[in-house]
mmCIF file of C-alpha atoms and ligand atoms in Angstrom:
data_model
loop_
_atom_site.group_PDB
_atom_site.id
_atom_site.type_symbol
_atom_site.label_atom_id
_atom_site.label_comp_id
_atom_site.label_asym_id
_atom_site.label_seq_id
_atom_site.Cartn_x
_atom_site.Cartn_y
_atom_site.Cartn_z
ATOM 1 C CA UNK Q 1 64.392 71.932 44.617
ATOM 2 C CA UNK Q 2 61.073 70.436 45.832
ATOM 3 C CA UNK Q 3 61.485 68.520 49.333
ATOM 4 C CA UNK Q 4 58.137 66.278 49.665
ATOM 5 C CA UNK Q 5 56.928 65.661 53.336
ATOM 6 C CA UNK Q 6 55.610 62.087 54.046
ATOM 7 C CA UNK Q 7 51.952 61.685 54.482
ATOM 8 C CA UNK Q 8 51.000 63.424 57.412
ATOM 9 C CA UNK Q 9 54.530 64.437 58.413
ATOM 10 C CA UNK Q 10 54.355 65.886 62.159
ATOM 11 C CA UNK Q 11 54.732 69.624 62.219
ATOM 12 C CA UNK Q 12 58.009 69.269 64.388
ATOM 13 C CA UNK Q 13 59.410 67.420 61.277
ATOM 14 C CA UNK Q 14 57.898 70.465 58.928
ATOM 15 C CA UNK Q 15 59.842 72.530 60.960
ATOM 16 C CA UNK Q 16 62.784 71.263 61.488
ATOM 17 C CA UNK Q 17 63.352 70.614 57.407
ATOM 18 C CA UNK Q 18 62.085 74.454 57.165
ATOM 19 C CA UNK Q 19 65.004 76.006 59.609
ATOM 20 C CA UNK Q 20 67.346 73.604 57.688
ATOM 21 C CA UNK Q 21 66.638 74.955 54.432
ATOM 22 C CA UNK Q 22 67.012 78.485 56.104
ATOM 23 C CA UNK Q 23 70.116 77.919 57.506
ATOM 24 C CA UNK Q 24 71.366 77.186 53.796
ATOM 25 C CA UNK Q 25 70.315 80.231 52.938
ATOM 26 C CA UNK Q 26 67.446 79.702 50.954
ATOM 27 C CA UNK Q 27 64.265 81.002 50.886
ATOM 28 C CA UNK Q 28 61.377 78.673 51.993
ATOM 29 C CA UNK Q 29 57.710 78.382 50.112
ATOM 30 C CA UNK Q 30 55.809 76.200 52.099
ATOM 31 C CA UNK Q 31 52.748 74.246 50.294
ATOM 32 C CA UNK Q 32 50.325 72.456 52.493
ATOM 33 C CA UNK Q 33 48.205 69.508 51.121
ATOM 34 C CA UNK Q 34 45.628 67.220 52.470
ATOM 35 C CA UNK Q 35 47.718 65.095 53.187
ATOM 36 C CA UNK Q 36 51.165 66.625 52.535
ATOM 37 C CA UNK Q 37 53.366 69.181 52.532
ATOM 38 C CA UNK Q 38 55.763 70.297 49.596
ATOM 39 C CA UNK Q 39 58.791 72.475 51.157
ATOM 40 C CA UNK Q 40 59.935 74.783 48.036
ATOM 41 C CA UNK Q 41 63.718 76.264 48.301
ATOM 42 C CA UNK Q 42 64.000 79.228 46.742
ATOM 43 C CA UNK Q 43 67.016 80.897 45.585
ATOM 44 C CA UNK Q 44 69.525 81.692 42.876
ATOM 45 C CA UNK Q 45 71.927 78.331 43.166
ATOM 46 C CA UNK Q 46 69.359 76.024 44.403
ATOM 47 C CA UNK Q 47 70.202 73.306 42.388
ATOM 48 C CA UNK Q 48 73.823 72.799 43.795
ATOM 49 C CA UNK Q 49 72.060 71.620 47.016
ATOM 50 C CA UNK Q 50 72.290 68.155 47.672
ATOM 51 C CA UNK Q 51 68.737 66.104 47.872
ATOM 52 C CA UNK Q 52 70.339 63.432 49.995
ATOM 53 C CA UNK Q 53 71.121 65.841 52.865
ATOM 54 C CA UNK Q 54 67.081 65.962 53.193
ATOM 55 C CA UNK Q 55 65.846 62.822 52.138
ATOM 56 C CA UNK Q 56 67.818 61.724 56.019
ATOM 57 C CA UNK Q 57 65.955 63.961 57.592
ATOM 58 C CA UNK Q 58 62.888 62.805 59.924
ATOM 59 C CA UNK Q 59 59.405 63.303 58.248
ATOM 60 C CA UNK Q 60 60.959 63.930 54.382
ATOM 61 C CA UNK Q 61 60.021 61.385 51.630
ATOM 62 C CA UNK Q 62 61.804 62.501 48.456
ATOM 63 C CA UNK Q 63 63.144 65.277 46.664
ATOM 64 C CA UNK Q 64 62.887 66.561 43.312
ATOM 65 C CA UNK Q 65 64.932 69.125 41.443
ATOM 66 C CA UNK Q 66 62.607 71.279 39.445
ATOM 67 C CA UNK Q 67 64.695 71.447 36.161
ATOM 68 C CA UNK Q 68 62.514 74.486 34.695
ATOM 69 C CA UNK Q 69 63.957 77.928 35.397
ATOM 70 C CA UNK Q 70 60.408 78.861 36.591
ATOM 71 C CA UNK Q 71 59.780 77.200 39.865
ATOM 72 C CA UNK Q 72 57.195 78.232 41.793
ATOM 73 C CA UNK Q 73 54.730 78.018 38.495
ATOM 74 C CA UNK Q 74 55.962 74.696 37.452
ATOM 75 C CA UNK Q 75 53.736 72.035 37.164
ATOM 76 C CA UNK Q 76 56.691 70.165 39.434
ATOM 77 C CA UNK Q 77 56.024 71.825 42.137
ATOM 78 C CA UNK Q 78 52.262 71.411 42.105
ATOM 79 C CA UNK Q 79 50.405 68.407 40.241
ATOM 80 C CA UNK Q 80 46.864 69.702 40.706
ATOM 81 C CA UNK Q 81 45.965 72.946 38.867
ATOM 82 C CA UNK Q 82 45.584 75.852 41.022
ATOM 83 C CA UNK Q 83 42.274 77.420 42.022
ATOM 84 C CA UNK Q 84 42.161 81.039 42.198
ATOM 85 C CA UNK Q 85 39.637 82.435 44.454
ATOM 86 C CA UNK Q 86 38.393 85.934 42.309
ATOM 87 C CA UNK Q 87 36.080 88.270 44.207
ATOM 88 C CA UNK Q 88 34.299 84.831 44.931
ATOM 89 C CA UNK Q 89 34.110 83.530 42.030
ATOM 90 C CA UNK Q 90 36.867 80.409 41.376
ATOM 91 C CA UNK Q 91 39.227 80.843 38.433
ATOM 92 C CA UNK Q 92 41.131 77.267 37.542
ATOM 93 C CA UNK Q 93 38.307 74.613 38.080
ATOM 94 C CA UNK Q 94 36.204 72.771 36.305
ATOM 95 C CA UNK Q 95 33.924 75.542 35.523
ATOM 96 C CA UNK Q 96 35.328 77.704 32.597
ATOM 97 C CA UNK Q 97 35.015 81.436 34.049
ATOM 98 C CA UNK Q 98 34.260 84.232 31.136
ATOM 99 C CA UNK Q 99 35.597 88.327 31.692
ATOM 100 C CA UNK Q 100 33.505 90.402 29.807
ATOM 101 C CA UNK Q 101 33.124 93.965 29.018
ATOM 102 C CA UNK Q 102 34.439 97.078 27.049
ATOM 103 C CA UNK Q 103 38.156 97.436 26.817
ATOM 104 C CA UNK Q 104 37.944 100.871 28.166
ATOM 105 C CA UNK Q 105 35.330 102.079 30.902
ATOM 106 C CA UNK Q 106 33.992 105.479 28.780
ATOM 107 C CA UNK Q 107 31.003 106.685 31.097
ATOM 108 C CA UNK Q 108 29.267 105.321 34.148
ATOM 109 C CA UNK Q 109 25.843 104.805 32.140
ATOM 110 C CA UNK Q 110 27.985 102.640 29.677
ATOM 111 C CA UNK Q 111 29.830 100.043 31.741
ATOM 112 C CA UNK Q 112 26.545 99.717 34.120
ATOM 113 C CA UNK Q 113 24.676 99.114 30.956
ATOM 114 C CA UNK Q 114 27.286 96.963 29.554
ATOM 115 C CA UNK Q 115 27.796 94.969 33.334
ATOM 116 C CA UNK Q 116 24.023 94.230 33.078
ATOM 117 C CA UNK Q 117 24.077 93.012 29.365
ATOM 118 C CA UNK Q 118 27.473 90.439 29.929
ATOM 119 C CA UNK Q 119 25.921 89.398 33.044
ATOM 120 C CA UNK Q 120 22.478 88.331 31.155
ATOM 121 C CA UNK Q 121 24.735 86.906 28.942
ATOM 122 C CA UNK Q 122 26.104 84.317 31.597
ATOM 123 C CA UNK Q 123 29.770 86.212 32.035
ATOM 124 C CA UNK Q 124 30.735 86.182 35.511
ATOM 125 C CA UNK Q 125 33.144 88.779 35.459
ATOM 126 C CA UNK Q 126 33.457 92.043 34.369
ATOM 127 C CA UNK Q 127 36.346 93.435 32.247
ATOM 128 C CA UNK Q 128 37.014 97.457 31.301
ATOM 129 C CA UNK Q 129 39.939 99.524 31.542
ATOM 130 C CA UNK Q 130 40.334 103.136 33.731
ATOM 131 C CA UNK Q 131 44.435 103.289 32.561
ATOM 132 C CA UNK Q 132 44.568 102.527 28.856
ATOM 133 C CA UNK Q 133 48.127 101.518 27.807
ATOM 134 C CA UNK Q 134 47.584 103.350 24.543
ATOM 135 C CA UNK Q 135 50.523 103.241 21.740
ATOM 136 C CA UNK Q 136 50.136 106.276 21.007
ATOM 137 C CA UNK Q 137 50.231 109.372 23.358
ATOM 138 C CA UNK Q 138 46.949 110.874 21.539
ATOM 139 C CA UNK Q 139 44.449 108.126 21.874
ATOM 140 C CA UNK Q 140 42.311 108.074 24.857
ATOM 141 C CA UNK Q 141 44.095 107.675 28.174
ATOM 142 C CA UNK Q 142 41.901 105.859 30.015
ATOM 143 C CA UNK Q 143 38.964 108.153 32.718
ATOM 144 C CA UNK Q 144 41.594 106.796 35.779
ATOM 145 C CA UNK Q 145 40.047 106.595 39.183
ATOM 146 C CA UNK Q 146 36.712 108.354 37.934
ATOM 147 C CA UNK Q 147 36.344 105.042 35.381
ATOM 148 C CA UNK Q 148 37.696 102.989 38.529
ATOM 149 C CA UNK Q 149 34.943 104.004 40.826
ATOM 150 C CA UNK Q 150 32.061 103.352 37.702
ATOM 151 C CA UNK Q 151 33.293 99.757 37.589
ATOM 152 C CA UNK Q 152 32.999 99.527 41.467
ATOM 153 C CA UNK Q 153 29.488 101.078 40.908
ATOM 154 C CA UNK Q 154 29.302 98.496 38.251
ATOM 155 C CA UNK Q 155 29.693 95.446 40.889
ATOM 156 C CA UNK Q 156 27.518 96.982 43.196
ATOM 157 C CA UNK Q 157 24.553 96.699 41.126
ATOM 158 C CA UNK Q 158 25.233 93.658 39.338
ATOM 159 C CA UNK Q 159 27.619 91.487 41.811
ATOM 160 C CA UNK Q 160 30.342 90.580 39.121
ATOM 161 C CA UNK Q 161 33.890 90.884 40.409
ATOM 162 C CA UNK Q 162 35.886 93.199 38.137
ATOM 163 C CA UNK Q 163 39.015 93.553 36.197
ATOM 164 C CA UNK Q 164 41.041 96.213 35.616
ATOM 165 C CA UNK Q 165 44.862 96.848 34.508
ATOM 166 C CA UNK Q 166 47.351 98.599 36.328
ATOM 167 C CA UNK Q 167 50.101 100.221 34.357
ATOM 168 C CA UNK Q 168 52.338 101.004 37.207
ATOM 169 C CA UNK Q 169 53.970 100.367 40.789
ATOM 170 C CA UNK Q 170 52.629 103.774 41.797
ATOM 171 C CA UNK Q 171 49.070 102.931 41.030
ATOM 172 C CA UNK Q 172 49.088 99.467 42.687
ATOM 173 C CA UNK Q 173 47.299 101.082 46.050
ATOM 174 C CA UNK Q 174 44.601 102.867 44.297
ATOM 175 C CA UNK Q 175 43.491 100.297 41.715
ATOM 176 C CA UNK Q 176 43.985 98.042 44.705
ATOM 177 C CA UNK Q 177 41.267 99.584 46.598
ATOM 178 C CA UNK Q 178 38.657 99.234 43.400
ATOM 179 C CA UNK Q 179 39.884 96.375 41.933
ATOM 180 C CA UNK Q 180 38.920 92.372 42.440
ATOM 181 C CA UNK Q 181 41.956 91.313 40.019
ATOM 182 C CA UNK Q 182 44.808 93.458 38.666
ATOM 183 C CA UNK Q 183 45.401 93.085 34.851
ATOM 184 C CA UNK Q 184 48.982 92.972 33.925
ATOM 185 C CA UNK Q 185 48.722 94.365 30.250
ATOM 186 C CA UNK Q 186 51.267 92.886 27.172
ATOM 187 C CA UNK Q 187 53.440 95.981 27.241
ATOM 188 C CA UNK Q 188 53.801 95.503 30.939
ATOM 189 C CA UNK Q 189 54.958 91.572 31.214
ATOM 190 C CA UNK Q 190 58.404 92.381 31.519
ATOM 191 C CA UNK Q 191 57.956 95.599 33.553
ATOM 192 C CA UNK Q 192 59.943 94.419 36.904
ATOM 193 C CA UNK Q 193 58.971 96.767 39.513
ATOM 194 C CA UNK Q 194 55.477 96.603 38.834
ATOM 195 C CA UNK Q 195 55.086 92.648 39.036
ATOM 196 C CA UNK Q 196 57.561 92.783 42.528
ATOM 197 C CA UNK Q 197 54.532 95.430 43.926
ATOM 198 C CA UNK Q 198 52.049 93.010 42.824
ATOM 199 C CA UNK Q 199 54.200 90.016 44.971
ATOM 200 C CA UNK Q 200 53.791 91.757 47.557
ATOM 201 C CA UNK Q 201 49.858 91.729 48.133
ATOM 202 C CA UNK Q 202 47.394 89.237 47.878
ATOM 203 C CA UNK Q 203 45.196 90.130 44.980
ATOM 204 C CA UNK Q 204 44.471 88.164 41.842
ATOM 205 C CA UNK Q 205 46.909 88.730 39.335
ATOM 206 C CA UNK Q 206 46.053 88.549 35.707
ATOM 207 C CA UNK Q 207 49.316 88.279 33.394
ATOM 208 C CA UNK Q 208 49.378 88.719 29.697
ATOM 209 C CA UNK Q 209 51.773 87.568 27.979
ATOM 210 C CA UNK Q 210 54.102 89.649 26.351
ATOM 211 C CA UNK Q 211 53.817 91.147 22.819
ATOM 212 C CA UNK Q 212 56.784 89.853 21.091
ATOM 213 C CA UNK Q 213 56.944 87.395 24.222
ATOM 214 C CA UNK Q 214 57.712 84.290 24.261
ATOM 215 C CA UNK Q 215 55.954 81.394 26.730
ATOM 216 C CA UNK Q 216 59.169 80.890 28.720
ATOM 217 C CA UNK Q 217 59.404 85.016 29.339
ATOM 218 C CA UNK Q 218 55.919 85.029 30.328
ATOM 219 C CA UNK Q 219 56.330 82.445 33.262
ATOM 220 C CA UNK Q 220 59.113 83.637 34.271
ATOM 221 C CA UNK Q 221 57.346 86.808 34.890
ATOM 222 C CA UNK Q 222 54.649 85.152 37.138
ATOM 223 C CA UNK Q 223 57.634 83.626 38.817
ATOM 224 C CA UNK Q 224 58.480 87.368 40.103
ATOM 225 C CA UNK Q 225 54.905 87.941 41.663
ATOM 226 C CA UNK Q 226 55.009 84.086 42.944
ATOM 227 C CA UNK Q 227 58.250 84.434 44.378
ATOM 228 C CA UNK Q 228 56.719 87.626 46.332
ATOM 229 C CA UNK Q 229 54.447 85.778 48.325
ATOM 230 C CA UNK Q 230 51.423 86.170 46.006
ATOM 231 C CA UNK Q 231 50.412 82.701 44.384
ATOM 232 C CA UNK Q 232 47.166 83.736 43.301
ATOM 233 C CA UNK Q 233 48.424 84.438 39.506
ATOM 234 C CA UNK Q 234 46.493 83.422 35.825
ATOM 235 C CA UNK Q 235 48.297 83.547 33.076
ATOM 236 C CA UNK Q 236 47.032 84.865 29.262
ATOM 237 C CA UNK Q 237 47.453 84.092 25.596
ATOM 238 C CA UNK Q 238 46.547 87.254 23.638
ATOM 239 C CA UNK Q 239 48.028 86.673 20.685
ATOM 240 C CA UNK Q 240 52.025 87.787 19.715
ATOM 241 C CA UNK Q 241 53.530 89.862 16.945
ATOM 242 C CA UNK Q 242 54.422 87.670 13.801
ATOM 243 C CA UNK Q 243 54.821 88.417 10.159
ATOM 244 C CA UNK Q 244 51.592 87.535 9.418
ATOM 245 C CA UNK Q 245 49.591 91.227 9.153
ATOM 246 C CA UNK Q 246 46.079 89.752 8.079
ATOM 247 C CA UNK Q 247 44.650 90.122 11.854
ATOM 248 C CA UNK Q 248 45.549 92.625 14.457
ATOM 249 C CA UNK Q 249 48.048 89.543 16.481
ATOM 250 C CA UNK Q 250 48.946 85.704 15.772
ATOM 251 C CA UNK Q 251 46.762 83.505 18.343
ATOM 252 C CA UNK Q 252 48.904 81.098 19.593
ATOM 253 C CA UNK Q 253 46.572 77.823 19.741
ATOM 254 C CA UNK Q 254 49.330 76.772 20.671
ATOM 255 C CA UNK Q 255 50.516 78.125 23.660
ATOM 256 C CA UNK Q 256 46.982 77.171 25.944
ATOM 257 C CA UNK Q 257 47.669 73.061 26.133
ATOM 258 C CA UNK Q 258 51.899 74.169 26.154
ATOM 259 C CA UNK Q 259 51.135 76.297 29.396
ATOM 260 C CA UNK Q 260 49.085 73.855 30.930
ATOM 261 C CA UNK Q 261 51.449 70.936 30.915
ATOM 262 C CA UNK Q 262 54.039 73.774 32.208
ATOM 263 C CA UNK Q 263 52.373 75.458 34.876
ATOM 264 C CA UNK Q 264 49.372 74.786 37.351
ATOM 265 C CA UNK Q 265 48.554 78.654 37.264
ATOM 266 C CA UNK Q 266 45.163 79.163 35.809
ATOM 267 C CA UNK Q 267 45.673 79.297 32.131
ATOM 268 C CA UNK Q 268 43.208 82.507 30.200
ATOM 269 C CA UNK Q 269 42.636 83.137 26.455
ATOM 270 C CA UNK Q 270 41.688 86.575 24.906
ATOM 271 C CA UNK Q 271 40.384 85.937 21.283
ATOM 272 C CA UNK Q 272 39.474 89.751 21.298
ATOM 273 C CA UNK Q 273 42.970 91.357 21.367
ATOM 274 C CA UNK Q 274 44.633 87.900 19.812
ATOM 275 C CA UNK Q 275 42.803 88.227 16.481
ATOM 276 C CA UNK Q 276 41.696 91.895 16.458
ATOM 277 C CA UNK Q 277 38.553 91.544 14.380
ATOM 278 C CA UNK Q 278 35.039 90.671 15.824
ATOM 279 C CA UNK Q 279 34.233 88.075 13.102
ATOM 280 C CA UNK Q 280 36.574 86.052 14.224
ATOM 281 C CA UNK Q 281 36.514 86.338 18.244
ATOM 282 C CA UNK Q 282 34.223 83.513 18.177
ATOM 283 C CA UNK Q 283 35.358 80.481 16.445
ATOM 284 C CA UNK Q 284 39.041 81.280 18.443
ATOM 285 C CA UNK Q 285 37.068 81.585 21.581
ATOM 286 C CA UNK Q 286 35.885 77.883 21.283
ATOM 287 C CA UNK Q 287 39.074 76.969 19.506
ATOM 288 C CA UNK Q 288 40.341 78.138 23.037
ATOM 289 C CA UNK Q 289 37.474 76.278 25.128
ATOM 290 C CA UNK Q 290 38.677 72.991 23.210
ATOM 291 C CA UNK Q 291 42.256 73.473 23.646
ATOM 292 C CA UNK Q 292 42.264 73.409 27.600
ATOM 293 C CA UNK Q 293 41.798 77.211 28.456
ATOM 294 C CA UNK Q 294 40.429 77.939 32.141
ATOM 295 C CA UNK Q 295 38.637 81.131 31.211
ATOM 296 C CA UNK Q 296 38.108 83.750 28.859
ATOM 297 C CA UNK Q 297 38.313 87.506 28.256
ATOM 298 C CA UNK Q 298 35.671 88.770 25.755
ATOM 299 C CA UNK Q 299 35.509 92.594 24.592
ATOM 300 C CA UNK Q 300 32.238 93.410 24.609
ATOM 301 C CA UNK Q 301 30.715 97.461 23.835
ATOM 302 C CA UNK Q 302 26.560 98.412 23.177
ATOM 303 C CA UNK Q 303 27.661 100.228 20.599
ATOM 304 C CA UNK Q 304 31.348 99.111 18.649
ATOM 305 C CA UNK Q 305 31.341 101.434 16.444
ATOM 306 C CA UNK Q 306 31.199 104.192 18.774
ATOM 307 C CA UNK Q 307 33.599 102.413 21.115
ATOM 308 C CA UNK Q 308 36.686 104.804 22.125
ATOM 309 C CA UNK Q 309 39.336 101.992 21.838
ATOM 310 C CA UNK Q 310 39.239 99.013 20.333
ATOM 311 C CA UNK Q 311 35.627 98.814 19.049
ATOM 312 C CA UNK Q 312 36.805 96.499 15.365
ATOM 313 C CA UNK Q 313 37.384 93.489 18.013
ATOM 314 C CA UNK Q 314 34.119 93.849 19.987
ATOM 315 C CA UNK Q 315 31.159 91.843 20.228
ATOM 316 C CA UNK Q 316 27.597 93.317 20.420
ATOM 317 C CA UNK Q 317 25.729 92.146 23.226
ATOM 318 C CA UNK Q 318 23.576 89.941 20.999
ATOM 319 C CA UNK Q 319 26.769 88.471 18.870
ATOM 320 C CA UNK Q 320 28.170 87.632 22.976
ATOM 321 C CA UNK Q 321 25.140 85.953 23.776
ATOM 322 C CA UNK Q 322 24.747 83.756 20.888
ATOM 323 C CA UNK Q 323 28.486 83.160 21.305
ATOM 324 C CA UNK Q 324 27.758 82.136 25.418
ATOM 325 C CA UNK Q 325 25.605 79.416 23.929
ATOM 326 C CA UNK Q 326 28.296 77.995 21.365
ATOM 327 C CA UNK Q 327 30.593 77.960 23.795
ATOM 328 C CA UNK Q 328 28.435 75.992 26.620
ATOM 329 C CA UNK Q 329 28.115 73.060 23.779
ATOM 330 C CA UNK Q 330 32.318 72.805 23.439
ATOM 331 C CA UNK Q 331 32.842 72.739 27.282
ATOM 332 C CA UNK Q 332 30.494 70.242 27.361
ATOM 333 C CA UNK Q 333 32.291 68.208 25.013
ATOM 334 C CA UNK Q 334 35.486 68.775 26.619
ATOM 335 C CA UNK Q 335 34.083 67.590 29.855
ATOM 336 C CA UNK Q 336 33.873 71.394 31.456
ATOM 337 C CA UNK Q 337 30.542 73.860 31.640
ATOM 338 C CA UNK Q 338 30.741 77.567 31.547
HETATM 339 C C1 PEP P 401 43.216 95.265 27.010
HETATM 340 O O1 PEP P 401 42.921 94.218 27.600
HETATM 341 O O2 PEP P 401 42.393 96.132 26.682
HETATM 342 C C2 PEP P 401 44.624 95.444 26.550
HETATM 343 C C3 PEP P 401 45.170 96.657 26.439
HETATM 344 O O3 PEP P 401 45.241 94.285 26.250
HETATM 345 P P1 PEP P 401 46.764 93.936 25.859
HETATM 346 O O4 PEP P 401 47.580 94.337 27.055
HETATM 347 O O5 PEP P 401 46.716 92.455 25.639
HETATM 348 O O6 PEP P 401 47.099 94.693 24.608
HETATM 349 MN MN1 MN P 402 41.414 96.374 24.420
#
């Protein structure tokens, strides 16, 4: 349930509606507005509570029941989208924010070279994995915290806030000391203890949605890191496992205008993983910018034939650039710039 505050509610009020909720036994998420407040109770039988016990209380204007099993991400319990603040650089606005780089970080020269190239390019942040969720146990791991501290190196020199999954509960300290946003990886969406450690710090979280996932599955996942504590969560379409085998995944078109009427989490697309195949990264990309997407996440290697993972969905640096302009022209029509 949602209990909304009267304009400019005193803090006494605030309070007292807080320690009520409390005293149910509820867990409180407190939203503070320009001009309002939004009290959030959390917790497993929330909607047996009555709204009329509140709506007497001093300061309280209404309440809503949120009827979604994802509360803290539905669009009910905030109207305006959210704003995610990413290394400085604001994910959920107007401006459509693009992640580019290699899907796996495979030398220092190489994701310097490649930070430099995406950020001529007009990217403003800078993708590459250091743990590679590979499906099978032969393919290249990842270089860990050696490909960790290149991406760092990376930012240093070019100023673009990085990227970079975390596989793990264990390894949510160290990426966390590299890292501007975690990446929660497709095989990972449903892995529990690893979005609970991400609740419980502040960093950016970047959630993919699940392979064979569906949309519902995949906010209920950022539910787990929301209900943590940490709000600052995106959510991304990458494409899901149908019967169709002519591209790598299905892109659900679909799923981008869907999530934003759900949720006011920042909403991402990656065309790279959702089609598999560089030739068609592009048109999907600004199939994506005219559906509603917030932002982006472009593979991008100097080489893609040489790339260690994933090089048959990654753009050259020139095939990204000419694709940067493209996409400029559909934000513009859709009223956003990139
Ligand atoms: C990646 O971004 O390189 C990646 C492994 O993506 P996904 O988790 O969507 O397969
Ligand atoms: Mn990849």
């Amino acid at each position: 349930m949602i209990i909304v505050m009267k304009a400019h509610a005193e803090p006494k009020q605030i309070e007292g509606v807080v320690k009520r909720v409390e005293e149910l036994g509820y867990k409180v998420h407190l939203s503070r507005g320009e001009a309002r407040t939004i009290i959030g109770v959390i917790g497993a039988d929330e909607h047996l509570i009555a709204g009329e016990a509140f709506e007497v209380m001093d300061g309280v204007d209404k309440t809503m029941r949120v009827m979604q099993p994802f509360k803290l991400a539905s669009r009910d319990f905030s109207e305006a989208n959210s704003v995610i603040d990413a290394g400085g650089v604001a994910i959920g606005g107007q401006r459509i924010v693009v992640m580019a780089g290699p899907c796996s970080v495979e030398s220092r020269a190489m994701i310097l070279e490649t930070a430099h190239l995406v950020k001529e390019a007009g990217a403003t942040i800078l993708r590459g994995g250091a743990f590679k969720p590979r499906s099978s146990p032969y393919s290249f791991q990842g270089l860990a915290e050696e490909g960790l501290r290149y991406l760092a190196e990376a930012r240093e020199a070019t100023g673009l806030p990085i990227i970079t999954e975390v596989m793990g509960p264990d390894d949510v300290a160290l990426v966390g000391e590299y890292t501007d946003i975690f990446q929660v990886g497709a095989r990972n969406t449903q892995n529990y203890s690893l979005l609970k450690a991400l609740g419980r710090q502040k960093k950016p979280v970047f959630l993919k949605r699940g392979i064979s996932g569906t949309i519902q599955e995949l906010l209920m996942s950022a539910e787990y890191i929301l209900a943590g504590g940490n709000m600052n969560v995106m959510v991304c379409e990458r494409g899901i496992r149908t019967y169709e085998t002519a591209t790598r995944n299905t892109f659900d078109i679909n799923a981008i205008p869907v999530l934003k009427d759900l949720t006011h989490l920042p909403v991402v697309a990656d065309p790279s993983h959702g089609t598999g195949m560089w030739q068609l990264v592009g048109r999907i990309a600004l199939a994506a910018v005219a559906a509603g997407t917030d932002a982006l996440m472009i593979e991008v290697h100097p080489d893609p034939a040489r790339a260690w993972s994933d090089g048959a969905q990654s753009l050259t640096p020139e095939r990204f650039t000419t694709l940067m302009g493209e996409l400029r022209l559909v934000a513009q029509a859709v009223g956003r710039t990139i």
